[in-house]
Short mmCIF file of C-alpha atoms and ligand atoms in Angstrom, two decimals:
data_model
loop_
_atom_site.label_atom_id
_atom_site.label_comp_id
_atom_site.label_asym_id
_atom_site.label_seq_id
_atom_site.Cartn_x
_atom_site.Cartn_y
_atom_site.Cartn_z
CA UNK A 1 54.06 432.60 41.97
CA UNK A 2 54.05 432.16 45.74
CA UNK A 3 51.68 429.47 46.98
CA UNK A 4 50.75 430.20 50.59
CA UNK A 5 51.29 433.97 50.60
CA UNK A 6 49.12 434.16 53.72
CA UNK A 7 51.53 431.98 55.72
CA UNK A 8 54.51 433.22 57.72
CA UNK A 9 57.18 432.41 55.14
CA UNK A 10 55.00 432.93 52.07
CA UNK A 11 54.12 436.55 53.00
CA UNK A 12 57.83 437.45 53.14
CA UNK A 13 58.71 435.57 49.93
CA UNK A 14 55.93 437.36 48.01
CA UNK A 15 56.97 440.76 49.43
CA UNK A 16 60.68 440.19 48.73
CA UNK A 17 60.10 439.08 45.12
CA UNK A 18 57.78 442.02 44.56
CA UNK A 19 60.24 444.56 46.03
CA UNK A 20 62.94 443.17 43.73
CA UNK A 21 60.71 443.95 40.75
CA UNK A 22 59.38 440.50 39.92
CA UNK A 23 55.76 440.21 38.82
CA UNK A 24 54.17 438.21 41.65
CA UNK A 25 51.00 436.21 42.10
CA UNK A 26 50.41 435.31 45.73
CA UNK A 27 47.90 432.58 46.51
CA UNK A 28 46.00 432.19 49.74
CA UNK A 29 43.79 429.40 51.03
CA UNK A 30 41.23 430.29 53.72
CA UNK A 31 42.62 433.57 55.03
CA UNK A 32 42.72 436.23 52.29
CA UNK A 33 45.87 438.30 51.84
CA UNK A 34 45.42 442.04 51.37
CA UNK A 35 48.17 443.36 49.10
CA UNK A 36 48.45 446.35 46.84
CA UNK A 37 51.97 445.30 45.84
CA UNK A 38 51.05 442.11 43.99
CA UNK A 39 48.12 440.17 42.55
CA UNK A 40 46.44 437.59 44.79
CA UNK A 41 44.11 434.68 44.17
CA UNK A 42 42.53 431.87 46.15
CA UNK A 43 43.99 428.39 45.63
CA UNK A 44 43.52 425.02 47.30
CA UNK A 45 46.48 422.84 46.31
CA UNK A 46 44.48 419.65 46.93
CA UNK A 47 42.28 420.56 43.93
CA UNK A 48 44.35 419.63 40.89
CA UNK A 49 42.06 421.38 38.39
CA UNK A 50 42.40 424.66 40.37
CA UNK A 51 46.18 424.29 40.45
CA UNK A 52 46.30 423.61 36.69
CA UNK A 53 44.03 426.56 35.91
CA UNK A 54 45.99 429.10 38.00
CA UNK A 55 49.34 427.96 36.60
CA UNK A 56 48.04 428.09 33.04
CA UNK A 57 46.58 431.57 33.51
CA UNK A 58 49.54 433.19 35.30
CA UNK A 59 52.24 431.14 33.49
CA UNK A 60 54.93 431.79 36.11
CA UNK A 61 58.65 431.27 35.48
CA UNK A 62 58.97 429.93 39.02
CA UNK A 63 56.71 428.70 41.80
CA UNK A 64 57.56 428.74 45.51
CA UNK A 65 55.44 426.26 47.43
CA UNK A 66 55.27 427.30 51.10
CA UNK A 67 51.74 425.99 51.77
CA UNK A 68 51.45 422.97 54.00
CA UNK A 69 49.56 421.47 56.88
CA UNK A 70 52.16 422.65 59.39
CA UNK A 71 50.65 421.64 62.74
CA UNK A 72 52.68 418.54 63.57
CA UNK A 73 50.26 417.08 66.13
CA UNK A 74 47.23 417.78 63.93
CA UNK A 75 48.94 415.84 61.11
CA UNK A 76 49.43 412.91 63.50
CA UNK A 77 45.71 412.97 64.36
CA UNK A 78 44.59 413.42 60.77
CA UNK A 79 47.07 411.57 58.55
CA UNK A 80 44.83 411.43 55.49
CA UNK A 81 44.41 415.22 55.45
CA UNK A 82 48.16 415.67 56.03
CA UNK A 83 48.87 413.35 53.09
CA UNK A 84 46.31 415.13 50.89
CA UNK A 85 47.85 418.58 51.50
CA UNK A 86 51.55 417.90 51.98
CA UNK A 87 52.10 415.01 49.58
CA UNK A 88 49.26 415.02 47.01
CA UNK A 89 49.00 418.82 47.05
CA UNK A 90 52.69 419.04 46.24
CA UNK A 91 52.27 416.45 43.49
CA UNK A 92 49.49 418.56 41.94
CA UNK A 93 51.79 421.60 41.96
CA UNK A 94 54.81 419.66 40.66
CA UNK A 95 52.76 418.21 37.77
CA UNK A 96 51.31 421.61 36.83
CA UNK A 97 54.81 423.15 36.96
CA UNK A 98 56.15 420.40 34.68
CA UNK A 99 53.41 420.89 32.12
CA UNK A 100 53.73 424.70 32.06
CA UNK A 101 57.55 424.77 32.22
CA UNK A 102 57.76 426.55 35.61
CA UNK A 103 60.55 425.75 38.05
CA UNK A 104 59.39 424.67 41.50
CA UNK A 105 61.04 425.50 44.82
CA UNK A 106 59.47 423.46 47.62
CA UNK A 107 59.89 424.41 51.28
CA UNK A 108 60.53 421.44 53.55
CA UNK A 109 61.55 420.71 57.10
CA UNK A 110 64.37 419.58 59.41
CA UNK A 111 61.87 417.04 60.78
CA UNK A 112 62.66 414.71 57.84
CA UNK A 113 65.67 413.67 59.95
CA UNK A 114 65.54 411.33 62.95
CA UNK A 115 67.63 413.69 65.07
CA UNK A 116 69.76 410.93 66.58
CA UNK A 117 73.00 412.04 64.89
CA UNK A 118 73.51 414.77 67.49
CA UNK A 119 75.09 417.24 65.03
CA UNK A 120 73.89 419.34 62.05
CA UNK A 121 72.68 417.34 59.04
CA UNK A 122 74.04 417.78 55.52
CA UNK A 123 71.76 417.77 52.48
CA UNK A 124 72.76 414.31 51.28
CA UNK A 125 72.26 412.49 54.58
CA UNK A 126 69.46 409.94 54.73
CA UNK A 127 66.14 411.22 56.02
CA UNK A 128 64.35 409.12 58.60
CA UNK A 129 61.03 410.82 59.34
CA UNK A 130 59.54 410.16 62.78
CA UNK A 131 56.02 411.56 62.34
CA UNK A 132 53.14 411.79 59.87
CA UNK A 133 54.03 415.45 59.21
CA UNK A 134 57.64 414.52 58.45
CA UNK A 135 56.70 411.57 56.21
CA UNK A 136 54.25 413.67 54.18
CA UNK A 137 56.79 416.50 53.81
CA UNK A 138 59.45 413.99 52.70
CA UNK A 139 57.04 412.75 50.02
CA UNK A 140 56.61 416.39 48.95
CA UNK A 141 60.39 416.63 48.58
CA UNK A 142 60.48 413.43 46.53
CA UNK A 143 57.83 414.46 44.03
CA UNK A 144 59.46 417.89 43.67
CA UNK A 145 62.88 416.43 42.94
CA UNK A 146 61.53 413.66 40.69
CA UNK A 147 59.36 416.02 38.63
CA UNK A 148 62.24 418.03 37.17
CA UNK A 149 65.99 418.40 37.60
CA UNK A 150 65.41 422.19 37.53
CA UNK A 151 63.46 422.07 40.81
CA UNK A 152 64.79 422.87 44.27
CA UNK A 153 63.98 422.00 47.88
CA UNK A 154 64.80 424.26 50.84
CA UNK A 155 64.68 422.66 54.27
CA UNK A 156 64.13 425.05 57.15
CA UNK A 157 63.61 424.71 60.91
CA UNK A 158 61.66 426.55 63.69
CA UNK A 159 60.47 429.44 61.52
CA UNK A 160 60.03 432.81 63.26
CA UNK A 161 59.29 436.47 62.61
CA UNK A 162 56.43 438.96 62.91
CA UNK A 163 53.30 437.76 61.17
CA UNK A 164 52.05 440.82 59.25
CA UNK A 165 49.12 438.98 57.64
CA UNK A 166 47.35 437.02 60.36
CA UNK A 167 47.31 436.69 64.14
CA UNK A 168 48.80 433.19 63.94
CA UNK A 169 51.71 432.89 66.38
CA UNK A 170 55.01 431.14 65.80
CA UNK A 171 57.36 429.69 68.43
CA UNK A 172 59.16 432.98 69.10
CA UNK A 173 56.17 435.37 68.99
CA UNK A 174 54.43 432.95 71.40
CA UNK A 175 57.39 433.20 73.82
CA UNK A 176 57.45 437.03 73.58
CA UNK A 177 53.69 437.24 74.09
CA UNK A 178 53.69 434.86 77.07
CA UNK A 179 56.63 436.57 78.81
CA UNK A 180 55.02 439.99 78.33
CA UNK A 181 51.86 438.67 79.97
CA UNK A 182 53.95 437.39 82.90
CA UNK A 183 53.12 433.76 82.09
CA UNK A 184 55.48 430.86 82.74
CA UNK A 185 56.93 429.42 79.53
CA UNK A 186 57.90 425.72 79.61
CA UNK A 187 60.57 425.04 76.98
CA UNK A 188 62.26 421.78 75.98
CA UNK A 189 65.98 421.55 76.63
CA UNK A 190 66.16 418.33 74.61
CA UNK A 191 64.77 419.59 71.30
CA UNK A 192 67.60 421.24 69.41
CA UNK A 193 67.21 422.93 66.03
CA UNK A 194 68.29 425.76 63.71
CA UNK A 195 65.85 428.71 64.03
CA UNK A 196 65.05 430.33 60.70
CA UNK A 197 64.15 434.02 60.40
CA UNK A 198 61.34 434.27 57.83
CA UNK A 199 62.36 437.64 56.25
CA UNK A 200 65.94 436.42 55.74
CA UNK A 201 64.89 433.00 54.48
CA UNK A 202 62.64 434.75 51.95
CA UNK A 203 65.68 436.64 50.58
CA UNK A 204 67.59 433.36 50.30
CA UNK A 205 64.72 431.68 48.44
CA UNK A 206 64.37 434.52 45.92
CA UNK A 207 68.15 434.60 45.38
CA UNK A 208 68.24 430.84 44.78
CA UNK A 209 65.58 431.27 42.10
CA UNK A 210 67.33 434.26 40.50
CA UNK A 211 70.51 432.20 40.54
CA UNK A 212 68.83 429.26 38.80
CA UNK A 213 69.96 427.06 41.69
CA UNK A 214 68.61 423.53 41.68
CA UNK A 215 68.64 420.58 44.07
CA UNK A 216 68.54 420.32 47.84
CA UNK A 217 69.51 423.16 50.20
CA UNK A 218 69.42 423.65 53.94
CA UNK A 219 68.22 427.26 54.26
CA UNK A 220 67.80 427.67 58.03
CA UNK A 221 69.76 429.86 60.40
CA UNK A 222 73.30 428.64 61.24
CA UNK A 223 72.72 428.07 64.98
CA UNK A 224 72.13 424.73 66.67
CA UNK A 225 70.21 425.57 69.86
CA UNK A 226 67.65 424.04 72.19
CA UNK A 227 64.16 425.49 72.48
CA UNK A 228 65.05 426.39 76.07
CA UNK A 229 68.11 428.39 74.93
CA UNK A 230 66.03 430.09 72.23
CA UNK A 231 63.71 431.25 75.03
CA UNK A 232 66.63 432.68 77.01
CA UNK A 233 67.89 434.52 73.89
CA UNK A 234 64.40 435.98 73.33
CA UNK A 235 64.19 437.18 76.96
CA UNK A 236 67.62 438.80 76.68
CA UNK A 237 66.98 440.64 73.39
CA UNK A 238 63.51 441.83 74.37
CA UNK A 239 64.43 442.67 77.99
CA UNK A 240 61.92 440.17 79.44
CA UNK A 241 61.99 438.09 82.63
CA UNK A 242 63.97 434.92 81.97
CA UNK A 243 62.92 433.51 85.36
CA UNK A 244 59.54 432.72 83.75
CA UNK A 245 61.23 430.27 81.39
CA UNK A 246 61.07 426.71 82.71
CA UNK A 247 63.37 423.97 81.50
CA UNK A 248 61.36 420.84 80.64
CA UNK A 249 62.03 417.47 79.01
CA UNK A 250 60.10 416.25 75.97
CA UNK A 251 58.98 413.11 77.85
CA UNK A 252 57.24 415.33 80.44
CA UNK A 253 54.93 416.68 77.71
CA UNK A 254 51.72 415.45 76.08
CA UNK A 255 52.89 416.02 72.49
CA UNK A 256 51.26 413.52 70.15
CA UNK A 257 53.82 413.33 67.36
CA UNK A 258 57.41 412.28 67.93
CA UNK A 259 59.94 415.12 67.54
CA UNK A 260 63.61 414.73 66.60
CA UNK A 261 66.07 415.34 69.43
CA UNK A 262 68.60 417.31 67.35
CA UNK A 263 67.49 418.27 63.83
CA UNK A 264 69.99 421.08 63.21
CA UNK A 265 70.83 421.78 59.59
CA UNK A 266 74.27 422.46 58.13
CA UNK A 267 73.98 425.60 55.96
CA UNK A 268 77.44 425.51 54.33
CA UNK A 269 76.07 424.50 50.92
CA UNK A 270 73.59 427.38 50.56
CA UNK A 271 76.13 429.87 51.93
CA UNK A 272 78.60 428.74 49.27
CA UNK A 273 75.98 428.73 46.51
CA UNK A 274 74.88 432.31 47.22
CA UNK A 275 78.14 433.64 48.66
CA UNK A 276 76.32 434.94 51.73
CA UNK A 277 76.07 434.13 55.43
CA UNK A 278 72.85 432.83 56.93
CA UNK A 279 71.40 435.05 59.66
CA UNK A 280 72.11 434.07 63.27
CA UNK A 281 69.36 433.80 65.88
CA UNK A 282 70.90 436.77 67.71
CA UNK A 283 70.72 438.98 64.60
CA UNK A 284 67.23 437.77 63.70
CA UNK A 285 65.96 438.67 67.18
CA UNK A 286 67.63 442.09 67.06
CA UNK A 287 65.93 442.72 63.71
CA UNK A 288 62.57 441.63 65.15
CA UNK A 289 62.97 444.00 68.08
CA UNK A 290 63.76 446.94 65.80
CA UNK A 291 60.96 446.23 63.32
CA UNK A 292 58.12 445.45 65.74
CA UNK A 293 56.46 448.85 65.19
CA UNK A 294 55.98 448.09 61.50
CA UNK A 295 53.36 445.50 62.50
N1 NAP B 1093 56.77 426.83 60.97
C1 NAP B 1093 57.88 426.14 61.16
O1 NAP B 1093 58.48 426.18 62.26
C2 NAP B 1093 58.46 425.33 60.04
C3 NAP B 1093 59.61 424.55 60.29
C4 NAP B 1093 60.14 423.79 59.24
C5 NAP B 1093 59.53 423.81 57.99
N2 NAP B 1093 58.41 424.54 57.79
C6 NAP B 1093 57.80 424.52 56.46
O2 NAP B 1093 57.86 425.84 55.97
C7 NAP B 1093 56.71 426.12 55.17
C8 NAP B 1093 56.09 427.42 55.60
O3 NAP B 1093 55.70 427.31 56.96
P1 NAP B 1093 54.88 428.48 57.67
O4 NAP B 1093 55.12 428.37 59.14
O5 NAP B 1093 55.13 429.75 56.95
O6 NAP B 1093 53.42 427.98 57.39
P2 NAP B 1093 52.03 428.62 57.88
O7 NAP B 1093 52.22 430.00 58.41
O8 NAP B 1093 51.38 427.59 58.73
O9 NAP B 1093 51.28 428.74 56.50
C9 NAP B 1093 50.91 427.61 55.80
C10 NAP B 1093 49.98 428.09 54.72
O10 NAP B 1093 49.50 426.95 54.00
C11 NAP B 1093 48.18 427.26 53.63
N3 NAP B 1093 47.45 426.04 53.30
C12 NAP B 1093 47.03 425.07 54.12
N4 NAP B 1093 46.33 424.15 53.43
C13 NAP B 1093 46.31 424.56 52.13
C14 NAP B 1093 45.73 424.06 50.95
N5 NAP B 1093 45.01 422.94 50.92
N6 NAP B 1093 45.92 424.76 49.79
C15 NAP B 1093 46.64 425.91 49.79
N7 NAP B 1093 47.20 426.44 50.88
C16 NAP B 1093 47.03 425.77 52.05
C17 NAP B 1093 47.60 427.95 54.84
O11 NAP B 1093 46.46 428.70 54.46
P3 NAP B 1093 45.16 428.77 55.44
O12 NAP B 1093 45.70 429.12 56.82
O13 NAP B 1093 44.33 429.84 54.85
O14 NAP B 1093 44.57 427.39 55.39
C18 NAP B 1093 48.77 428.84 55.26
O15 NAP B 1093 48.70 430.12 54.67
C19 NAP B 1093 55.82 424.90 55.28
O16 NAP B 1093 55.96 424.14 54.12
C20 NAP B 1093 56.32 424.15 56.48
O17 NAP B 1093 56.14 422.76 56.33
C21 NAP B 1093 57.86 425.31 58.79
#
């Protein structure tokens, strides 16, 4: 069962599991998900009775929770809604999984870290969330891990890829779109992270479940790059004008929520667990360029 199959990551997780022959139920919230490949149903994770009913009916072996309130500044402005979705919503799912015997894999974020270390974080290092979004996601991690030792958490960072379900942009599609329109793109040189290609991350998530892996994993790409350098890599791969990319500092912006300076994730553990390499930004962008027509 994939909760949030209308989101960027959820759409790829549902498709990957389905292609591999798993029986899939994909849930959506407001935007419906058209799919002939798997069953879909509407679900609001803040409604515990709905969560209980769907889990009882479908009786999944495993649940992947990708749904969240993901707009970091909106969470800062509306902390009670952020808490209701990201923390209490996760608790509702974790409780329903425990009572039906399903394993839960929860998708979390690099933003749980303060970013002051200046190097990639390992799974066991202490989180120090700097924003409402990060605190509510950390609570989601806690309830997932406390609910069952069979559960898993995958932290990811700067998720990107073509959105085949909705018109919602992500960081990289926004850069491509802006450069194609000849617009200037201001990008932070002092926010450094590990971009995560949604189609590849989906494969990793399904393999972790097939492998019965449990515990905490960093499942991002292996790079540790600034948002400015991501922009330059996008311009290079897509043959766009890099002169439109402007190097800016976080303190020149009007962002509401505090962002970590360097929230890169060390992916050695997941690579060892699955005996596979995580996909680099360069390879993710090349794959995006060659698959754009499938949109
Ligand atoms: N995007 C990133 O750069 C990034 C970075 C690190 C970690 N993550 C984490 O990765 C996960 C996936 O991110 P994403 O970018 O794929 O997310 P996304 O595209 O923003 O999708 C989030 C999904 O959550 C659904 N949702 C919101 N409120 C809900 C509710 N009350 N009940 C059920 N579903 C609800 C949304 O449905 P509606 O739109 O219909 O409301 C949407 O389909 C999230 O957990 C996020 O915290 C993302």
